[in-house]
Coordinates of C-alpha atoms and ligand atoms in Angstrom, one line a residue:
X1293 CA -8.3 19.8 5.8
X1294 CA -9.1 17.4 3.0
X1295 CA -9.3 18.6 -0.7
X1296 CA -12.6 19.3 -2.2
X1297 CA -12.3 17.2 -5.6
X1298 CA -15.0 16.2 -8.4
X1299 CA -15.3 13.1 -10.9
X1300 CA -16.6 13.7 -14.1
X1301 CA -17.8 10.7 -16.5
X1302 CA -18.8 9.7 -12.7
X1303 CA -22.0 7.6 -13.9
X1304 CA -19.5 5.1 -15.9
X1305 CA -17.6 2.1 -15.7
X1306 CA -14.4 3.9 -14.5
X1307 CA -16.8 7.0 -12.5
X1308 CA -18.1 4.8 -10.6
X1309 CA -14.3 2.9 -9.3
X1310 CA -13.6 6.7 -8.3
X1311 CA -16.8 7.7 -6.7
X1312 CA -16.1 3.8 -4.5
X1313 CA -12.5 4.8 -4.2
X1314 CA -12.6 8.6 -2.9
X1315 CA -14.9 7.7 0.0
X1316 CA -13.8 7.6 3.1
X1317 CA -10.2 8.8 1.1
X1318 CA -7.7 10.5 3.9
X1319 CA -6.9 13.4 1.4
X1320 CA -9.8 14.2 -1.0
X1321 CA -13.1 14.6 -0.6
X1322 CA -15.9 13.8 -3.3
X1323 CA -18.1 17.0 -3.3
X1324 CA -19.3 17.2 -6.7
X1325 CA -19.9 14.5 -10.0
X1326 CA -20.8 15.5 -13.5
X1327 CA -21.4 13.7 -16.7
X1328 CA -23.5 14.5 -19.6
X1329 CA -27.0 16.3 -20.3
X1330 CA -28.5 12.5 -20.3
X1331 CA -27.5 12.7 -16.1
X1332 CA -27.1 16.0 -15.4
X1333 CA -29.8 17.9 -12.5
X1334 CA -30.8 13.6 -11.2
X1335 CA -29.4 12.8 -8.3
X1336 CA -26.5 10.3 -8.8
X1337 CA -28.3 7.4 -7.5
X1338 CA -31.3 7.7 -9.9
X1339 CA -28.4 8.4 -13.0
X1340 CA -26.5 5.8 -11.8
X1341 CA -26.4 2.3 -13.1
X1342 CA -24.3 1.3 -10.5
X1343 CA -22.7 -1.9 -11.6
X1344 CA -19.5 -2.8 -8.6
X1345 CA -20.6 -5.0 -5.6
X1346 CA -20.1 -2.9 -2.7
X1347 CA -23.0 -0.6 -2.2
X1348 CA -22.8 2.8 -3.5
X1349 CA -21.6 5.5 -0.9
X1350 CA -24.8 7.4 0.7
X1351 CA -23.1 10.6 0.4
X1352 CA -22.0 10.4 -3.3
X1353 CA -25.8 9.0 -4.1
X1354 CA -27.0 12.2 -2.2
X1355 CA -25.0 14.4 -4.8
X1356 CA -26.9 16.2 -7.7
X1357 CA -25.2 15.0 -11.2
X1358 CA -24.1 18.5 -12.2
X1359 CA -23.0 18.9 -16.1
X1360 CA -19.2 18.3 -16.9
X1361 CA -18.0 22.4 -17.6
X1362 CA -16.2 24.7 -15.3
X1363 CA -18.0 25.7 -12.4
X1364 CA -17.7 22.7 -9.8
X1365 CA -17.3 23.9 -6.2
X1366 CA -13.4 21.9 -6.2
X1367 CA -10.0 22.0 -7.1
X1368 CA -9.3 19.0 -8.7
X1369 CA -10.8 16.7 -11.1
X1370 CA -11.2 13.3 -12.1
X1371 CA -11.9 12.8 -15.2
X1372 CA -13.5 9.4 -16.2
X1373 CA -15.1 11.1 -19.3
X1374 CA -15.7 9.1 -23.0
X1375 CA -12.4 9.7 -25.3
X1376 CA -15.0 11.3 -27.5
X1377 CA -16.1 14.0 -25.5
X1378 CA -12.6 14.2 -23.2
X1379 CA -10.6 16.3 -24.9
X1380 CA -12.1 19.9 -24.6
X1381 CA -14.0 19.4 -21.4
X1382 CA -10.3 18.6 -19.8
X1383 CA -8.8 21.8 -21.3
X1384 CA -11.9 24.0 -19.9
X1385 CA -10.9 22.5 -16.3
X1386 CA -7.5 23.4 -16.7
X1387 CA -8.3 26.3 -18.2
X1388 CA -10.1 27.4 -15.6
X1389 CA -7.7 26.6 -13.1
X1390 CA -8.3 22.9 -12.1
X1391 CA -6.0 20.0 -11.5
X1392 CA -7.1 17.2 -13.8
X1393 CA -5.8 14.1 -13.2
X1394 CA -7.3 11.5 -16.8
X1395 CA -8.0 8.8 -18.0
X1396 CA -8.8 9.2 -21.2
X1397 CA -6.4 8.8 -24.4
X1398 CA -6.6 12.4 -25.7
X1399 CA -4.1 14.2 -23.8
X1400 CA -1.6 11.2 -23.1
X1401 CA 0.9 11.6 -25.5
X1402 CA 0.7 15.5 -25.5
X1403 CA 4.5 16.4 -25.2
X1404 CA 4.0 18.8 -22.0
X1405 CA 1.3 16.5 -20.2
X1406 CA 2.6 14.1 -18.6
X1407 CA 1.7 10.5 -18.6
X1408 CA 2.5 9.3 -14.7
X1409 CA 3.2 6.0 -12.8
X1410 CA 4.3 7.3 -9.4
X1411 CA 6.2 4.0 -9.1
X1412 CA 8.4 4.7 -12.5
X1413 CA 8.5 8.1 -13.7
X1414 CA 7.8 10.5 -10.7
X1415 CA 10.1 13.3 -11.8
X1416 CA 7.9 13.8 -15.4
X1417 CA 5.1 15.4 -13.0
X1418 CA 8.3 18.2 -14.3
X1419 CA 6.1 19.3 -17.6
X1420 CA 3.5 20.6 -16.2
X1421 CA 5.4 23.7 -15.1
X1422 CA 6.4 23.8 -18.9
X1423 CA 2.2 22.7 -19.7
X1424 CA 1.2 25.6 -17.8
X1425 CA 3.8 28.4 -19.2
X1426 CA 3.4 26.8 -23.0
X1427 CA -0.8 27.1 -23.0
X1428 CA -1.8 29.9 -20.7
X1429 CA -3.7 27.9 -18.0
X1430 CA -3.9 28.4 -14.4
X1431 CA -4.7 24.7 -13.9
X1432 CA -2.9 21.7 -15.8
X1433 CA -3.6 18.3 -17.0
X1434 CA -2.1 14.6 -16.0
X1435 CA -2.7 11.6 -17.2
X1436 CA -2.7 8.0 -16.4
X1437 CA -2.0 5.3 -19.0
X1438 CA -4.3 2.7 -21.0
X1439 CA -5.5 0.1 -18.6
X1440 CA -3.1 -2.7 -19.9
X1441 CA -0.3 -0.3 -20.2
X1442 CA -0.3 0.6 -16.4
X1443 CA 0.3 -3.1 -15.4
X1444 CA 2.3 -4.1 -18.0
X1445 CA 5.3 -0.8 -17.7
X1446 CA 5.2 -1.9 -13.7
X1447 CA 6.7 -5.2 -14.5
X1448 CA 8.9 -3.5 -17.2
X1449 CA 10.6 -1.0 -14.9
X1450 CA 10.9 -3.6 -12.3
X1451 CA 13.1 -5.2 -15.0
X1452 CA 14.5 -2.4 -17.1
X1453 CA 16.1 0.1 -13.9
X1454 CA 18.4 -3.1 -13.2
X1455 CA 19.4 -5.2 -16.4
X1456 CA 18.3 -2.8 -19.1
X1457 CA 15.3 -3.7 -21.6
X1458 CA 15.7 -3.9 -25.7
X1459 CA 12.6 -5.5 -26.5
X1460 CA 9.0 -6.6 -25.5
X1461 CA 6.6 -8.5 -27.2
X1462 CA 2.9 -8.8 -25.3
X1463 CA -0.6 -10.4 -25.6
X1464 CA -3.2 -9.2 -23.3
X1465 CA -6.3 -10.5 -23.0
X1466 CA -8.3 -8.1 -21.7
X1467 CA -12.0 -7.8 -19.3
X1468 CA -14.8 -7.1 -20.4
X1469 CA -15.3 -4.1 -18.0
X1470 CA -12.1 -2.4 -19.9
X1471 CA -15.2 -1.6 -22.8
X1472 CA -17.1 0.4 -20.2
X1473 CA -20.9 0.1 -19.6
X1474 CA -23.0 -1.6 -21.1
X1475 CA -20.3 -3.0 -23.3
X1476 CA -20.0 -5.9 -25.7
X1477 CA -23.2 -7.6 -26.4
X1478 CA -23.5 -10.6 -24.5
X1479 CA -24.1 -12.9 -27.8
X1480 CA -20.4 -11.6 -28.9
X1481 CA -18.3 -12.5 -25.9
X1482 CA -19.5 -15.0 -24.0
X1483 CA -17.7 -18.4 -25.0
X1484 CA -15.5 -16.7 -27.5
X1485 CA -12.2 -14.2 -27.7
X1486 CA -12.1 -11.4 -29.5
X1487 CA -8.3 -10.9 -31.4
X1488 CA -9.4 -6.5 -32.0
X1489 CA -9.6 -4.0 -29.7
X1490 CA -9.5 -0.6 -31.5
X1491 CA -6.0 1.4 -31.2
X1492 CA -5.4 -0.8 -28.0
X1493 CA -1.9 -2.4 -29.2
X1494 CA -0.8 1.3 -30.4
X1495 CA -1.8 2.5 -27.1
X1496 CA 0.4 -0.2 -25.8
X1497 CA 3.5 0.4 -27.7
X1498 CA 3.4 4.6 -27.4
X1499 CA 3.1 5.0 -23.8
X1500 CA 5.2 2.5 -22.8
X1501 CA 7.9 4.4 -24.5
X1502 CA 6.9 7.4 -23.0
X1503 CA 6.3 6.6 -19.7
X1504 CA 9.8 4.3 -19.3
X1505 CA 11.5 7.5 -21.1
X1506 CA 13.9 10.0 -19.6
X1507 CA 13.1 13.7 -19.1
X1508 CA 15.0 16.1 -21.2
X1509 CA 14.5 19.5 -21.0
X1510 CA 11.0 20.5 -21.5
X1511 CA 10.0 16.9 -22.8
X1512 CA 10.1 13.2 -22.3
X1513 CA 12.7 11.4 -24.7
X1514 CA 10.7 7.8 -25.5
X1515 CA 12.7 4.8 -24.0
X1516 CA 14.4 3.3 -26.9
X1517 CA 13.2 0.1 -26.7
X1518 CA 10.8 -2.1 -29.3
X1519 CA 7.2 -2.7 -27.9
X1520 CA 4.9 -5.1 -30.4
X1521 CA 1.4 -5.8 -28.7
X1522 CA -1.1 -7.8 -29.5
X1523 CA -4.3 -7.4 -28.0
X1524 CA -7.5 -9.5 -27.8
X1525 CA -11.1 -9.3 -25.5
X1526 CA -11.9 -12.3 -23.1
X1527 CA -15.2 -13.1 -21.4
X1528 CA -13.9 -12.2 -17.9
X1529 CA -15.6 -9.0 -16.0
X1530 CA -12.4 -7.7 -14.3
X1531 CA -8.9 -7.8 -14.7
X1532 CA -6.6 -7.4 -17.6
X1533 CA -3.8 -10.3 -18.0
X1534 CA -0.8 -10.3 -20.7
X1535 CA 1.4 -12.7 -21.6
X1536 CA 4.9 -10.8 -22.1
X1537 CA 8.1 -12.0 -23.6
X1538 CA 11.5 -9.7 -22.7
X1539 CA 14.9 -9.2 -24.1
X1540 CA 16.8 -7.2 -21.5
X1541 CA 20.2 -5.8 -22.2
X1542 CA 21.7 -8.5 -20.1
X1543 CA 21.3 -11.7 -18.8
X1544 CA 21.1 -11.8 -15.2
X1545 CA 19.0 -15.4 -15.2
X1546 CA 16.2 -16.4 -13.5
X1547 CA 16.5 -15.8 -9.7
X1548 CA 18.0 -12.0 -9.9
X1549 CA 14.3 -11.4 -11.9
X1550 CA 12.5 -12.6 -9.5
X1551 CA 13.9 -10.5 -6.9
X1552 CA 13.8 -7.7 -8.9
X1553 CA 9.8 -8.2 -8.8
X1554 CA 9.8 -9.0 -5.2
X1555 CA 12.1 -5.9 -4.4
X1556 CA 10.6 -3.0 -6.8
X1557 CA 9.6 0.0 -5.4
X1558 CA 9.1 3.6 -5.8
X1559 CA 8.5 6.9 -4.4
X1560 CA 4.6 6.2 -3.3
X1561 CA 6.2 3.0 -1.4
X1562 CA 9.0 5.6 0.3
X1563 CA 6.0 8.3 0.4
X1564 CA 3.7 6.3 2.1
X1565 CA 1.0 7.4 -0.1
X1566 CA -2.4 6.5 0.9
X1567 CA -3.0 4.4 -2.0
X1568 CA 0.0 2.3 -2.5
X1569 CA 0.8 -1.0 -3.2
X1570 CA 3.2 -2.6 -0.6
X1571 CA 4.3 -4.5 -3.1
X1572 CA 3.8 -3.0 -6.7
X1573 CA 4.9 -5.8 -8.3
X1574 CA 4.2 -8.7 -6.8
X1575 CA 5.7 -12.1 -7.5
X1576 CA 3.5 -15.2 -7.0
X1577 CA 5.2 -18.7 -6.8
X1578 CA 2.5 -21.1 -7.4
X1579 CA 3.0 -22.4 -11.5
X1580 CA -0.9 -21.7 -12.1
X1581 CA -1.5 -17.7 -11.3
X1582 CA -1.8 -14.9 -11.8
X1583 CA -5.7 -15.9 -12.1
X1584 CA -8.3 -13.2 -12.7
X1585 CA -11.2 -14.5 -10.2
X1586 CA -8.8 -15.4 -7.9
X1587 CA -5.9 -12.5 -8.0
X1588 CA -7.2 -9.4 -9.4
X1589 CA -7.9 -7.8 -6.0
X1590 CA -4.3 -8.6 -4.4
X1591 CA -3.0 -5.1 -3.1
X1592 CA -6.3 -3.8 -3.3
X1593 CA -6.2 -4.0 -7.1
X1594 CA -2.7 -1.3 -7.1
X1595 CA -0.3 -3.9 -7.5
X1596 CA 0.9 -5.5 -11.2
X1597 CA 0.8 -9.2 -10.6
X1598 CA 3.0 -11.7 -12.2
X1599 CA 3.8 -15.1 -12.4
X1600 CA 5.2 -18.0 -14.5
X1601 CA 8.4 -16.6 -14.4
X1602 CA 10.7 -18.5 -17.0
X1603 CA 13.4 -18.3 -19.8
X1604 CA 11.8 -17.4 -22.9
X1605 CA 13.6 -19.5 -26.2
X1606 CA 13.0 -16.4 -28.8
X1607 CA 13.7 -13.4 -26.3
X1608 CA 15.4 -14.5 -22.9
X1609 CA 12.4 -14.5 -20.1
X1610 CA 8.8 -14.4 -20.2
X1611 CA 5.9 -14.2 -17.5
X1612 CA 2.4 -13.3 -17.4
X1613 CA 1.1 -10.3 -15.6
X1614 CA -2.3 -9.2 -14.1
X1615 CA -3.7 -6.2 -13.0
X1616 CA -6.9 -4.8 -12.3
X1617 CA -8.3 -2.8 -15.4
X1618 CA -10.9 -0.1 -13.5
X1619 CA -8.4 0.1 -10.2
X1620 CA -4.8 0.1 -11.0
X1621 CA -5.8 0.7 -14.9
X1622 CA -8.0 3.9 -14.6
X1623 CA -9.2 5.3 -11.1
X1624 CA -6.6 4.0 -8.7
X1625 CA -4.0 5.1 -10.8
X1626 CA -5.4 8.5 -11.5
X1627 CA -5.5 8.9 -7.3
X1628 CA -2.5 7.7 -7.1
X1629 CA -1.4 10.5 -9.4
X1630 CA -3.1 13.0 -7.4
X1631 CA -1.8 11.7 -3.7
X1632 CA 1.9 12.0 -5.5
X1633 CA 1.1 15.8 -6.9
X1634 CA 0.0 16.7 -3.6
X1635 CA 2.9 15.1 -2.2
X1636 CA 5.3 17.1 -4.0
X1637 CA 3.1 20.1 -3.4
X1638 CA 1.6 21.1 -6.5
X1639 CA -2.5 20.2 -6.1
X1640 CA -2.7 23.6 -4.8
X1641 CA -5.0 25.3 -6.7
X1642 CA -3.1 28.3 -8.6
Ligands
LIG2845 N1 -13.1 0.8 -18.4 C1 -11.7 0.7 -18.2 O1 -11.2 -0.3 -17.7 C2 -10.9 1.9 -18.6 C3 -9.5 1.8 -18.2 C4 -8.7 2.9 -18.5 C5 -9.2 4.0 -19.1 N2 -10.5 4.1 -19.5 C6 -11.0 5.4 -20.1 O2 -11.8 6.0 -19.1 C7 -12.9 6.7 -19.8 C8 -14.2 6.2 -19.3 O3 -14.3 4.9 -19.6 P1 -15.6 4.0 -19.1 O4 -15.2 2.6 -19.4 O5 -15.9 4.4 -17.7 O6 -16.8 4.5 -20.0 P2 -18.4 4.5 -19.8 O7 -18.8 3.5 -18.9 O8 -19.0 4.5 -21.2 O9 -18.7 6.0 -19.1 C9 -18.5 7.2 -19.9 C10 -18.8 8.4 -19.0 O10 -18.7 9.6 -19.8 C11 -19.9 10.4 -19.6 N3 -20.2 11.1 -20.8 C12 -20.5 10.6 -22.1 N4 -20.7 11.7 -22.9 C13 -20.6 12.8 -22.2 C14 -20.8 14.2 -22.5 N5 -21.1 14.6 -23.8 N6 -20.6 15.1 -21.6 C15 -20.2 14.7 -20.3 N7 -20.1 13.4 -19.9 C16 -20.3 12.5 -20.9 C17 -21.0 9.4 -19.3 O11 -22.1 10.0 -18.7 P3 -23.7 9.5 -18.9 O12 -23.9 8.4 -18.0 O13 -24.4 10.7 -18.5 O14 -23.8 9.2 -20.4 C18 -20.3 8.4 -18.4 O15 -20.3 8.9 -17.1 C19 -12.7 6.5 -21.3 O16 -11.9 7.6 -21.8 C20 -11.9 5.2 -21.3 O17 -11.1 5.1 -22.5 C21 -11.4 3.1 -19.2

């Protein structure tokens, strides 16, 4: 029996990644998408400007774009909604007894939500019993990180679980897809990089902390060490790449880092989860790649790519990574979630 599960934001940028994502899914199945009054009673292929280049699913086109409150025939949502708009639509799902598995910024740093990468921090799915007690509600929140962030803490952990990590310093440059639909104008990106993307680098620097912290008690206690981001807009559609310098408590050299990329795994790897990388961090060789055009969809877009591997004069070592902004940055990642809360039993409806 698979799941009954909505998306809501489903028209968007990221709505869209779940609705191509959750068909044909072994665990869930789409049966409802919502978004705003603008969508709300079309069917989803007339609300839809669907923008990915795989066909929209015939069922999820079928579906009647329902508004995004309480009341949708599942048990767990997805949201993909606007950060403007996010923050009390997600509490009335919870409220009302829904699993909600976000994207969006507003609960992320919440001190009972927490903020998952099945790969790194499995056991912080632990808050929600804490969440549930603290607020009342018969459903719960989790969220997924910023699209860089979920990429970029991959390669971290890889690193950090063996030698220990002190410092990180990070420049992304980041797709244009990342700014949802219908984005930049064209006459500002194309031929140019942008050095701003609004709250981005603190986004960066807070959830890394969060998500590579340990769980103490009823909270997460940030990992101690010091994240500066910078972050800048390039004219590529997908895929989000970062530059990243590391000083790691030790210095292991350059071999035992590479094996700790080509070794890493995690619970969804040892779970089997549906949508797991084989390889969540996955080393290339060659001294030109990570490329978005040619790499972003390695893994299916799950996996954190790196590359250029070498020591790094100011901090020890340094690499670039890559991973897919709309995939392993927003709706893989949020299914991901889900597939590792109904692993350790707690999607059931309450
Ligand atoms: N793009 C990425 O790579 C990325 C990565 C990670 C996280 N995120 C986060 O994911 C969320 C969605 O991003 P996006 O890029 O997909 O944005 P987007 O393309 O602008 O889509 C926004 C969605 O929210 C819906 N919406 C807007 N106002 C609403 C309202 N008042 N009530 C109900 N629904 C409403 C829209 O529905 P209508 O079509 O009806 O207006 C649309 O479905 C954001 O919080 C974003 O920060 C995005």
């Amino acid at each position: 029996m698979k799941i009954p599960v909505g998306v809501l934001g489903a028209t968007g940028t990221v709505g869209q990644r779940f609705v191509q994502l959750l068909a044909g899914h072994p665990w869930f199945d789409l049966v409802a998408v919502a978004a705003s009054e603008r969508s709300a009673g079309r069917s989803y292929r007339e609300a839809c400007a669907w923008k990915l280049d795989v066909p929209m699913p015939a069922a999820a086109g079928a579906l009647v774009v329902q508004p995004a409150e309480p009341g949708l025939a599942c048990e767990v949502v997805f949201s993909a909604l606007d950060a403007a708009v996010a923050g009390p639509i997600e509490e009335a799902f919870a409220g009302a007894g829904y699993a909600v598995l976000s994207n969006a910024r507003n609960h992320r740093m919440a001190d009972d939500v927490p903020l998952l990468v099945p790969e790194v921090n499995p056991e912080h799915t632990a808050l929600i019993e804490t969440q549930r007690r603290r607020r009342g509600w018969r459903g719960f929140i989790a969220t997924n990180p910023n699209c860089s962030t979920a990429t970029l803490v991959l390669a971290l952990a890889a690193l950090e679980r063996r030698f220990g990590l002190e410092a990180v310093m990070v420049t992304t440059l980041q797709a244009i897809s990342g700014a949802g639909y219908p984005g930049l104008p064209s006459l500002d990106i194309l031929g140019n990089v942008i050095p701003f993307i609004g709250g981005e680098e603190e986004k960066i620097e807070r959830e890394t902390g969060k998500i590579l912290g340990r769980l103490a008690g009823a909270a997460v206690t940030p990992h101690p060490a010091t994240v500066s981001a910078t972050t800048t807009r390039v004219p590529v559609v997908d895929g989000h790449t970062a530059s990243v310098s590391v000083k790691l408590g030790s210095d292991p050299g350059l071999e035992a880092l590479a094996e700790a990329f080509r070794a890493y795994r995690g619970v969804p790897q040892e779970r089997g989860l549906p949508s797991a990388p084989g390889h969540p961090t996955l080393l290339l060789e060659q001294e030109d790649r990570p490329q978005p055009r040619l790499d972003v969809n390695l893994e299916h877009g799950m996996a954190s790519v790196v590359g250029r591997l070498r020591r790094c004069p100011l901090l020890g070592y340094k690499f670039v990574v890559l991973g897919h902004n709309t995939i392993r940055g927003a709706a893989g990642a949020a299914i991901l979630n889900a597939e590792l809360l109904r692993d350790q039993g707690l999607l059931r409806r309450a």
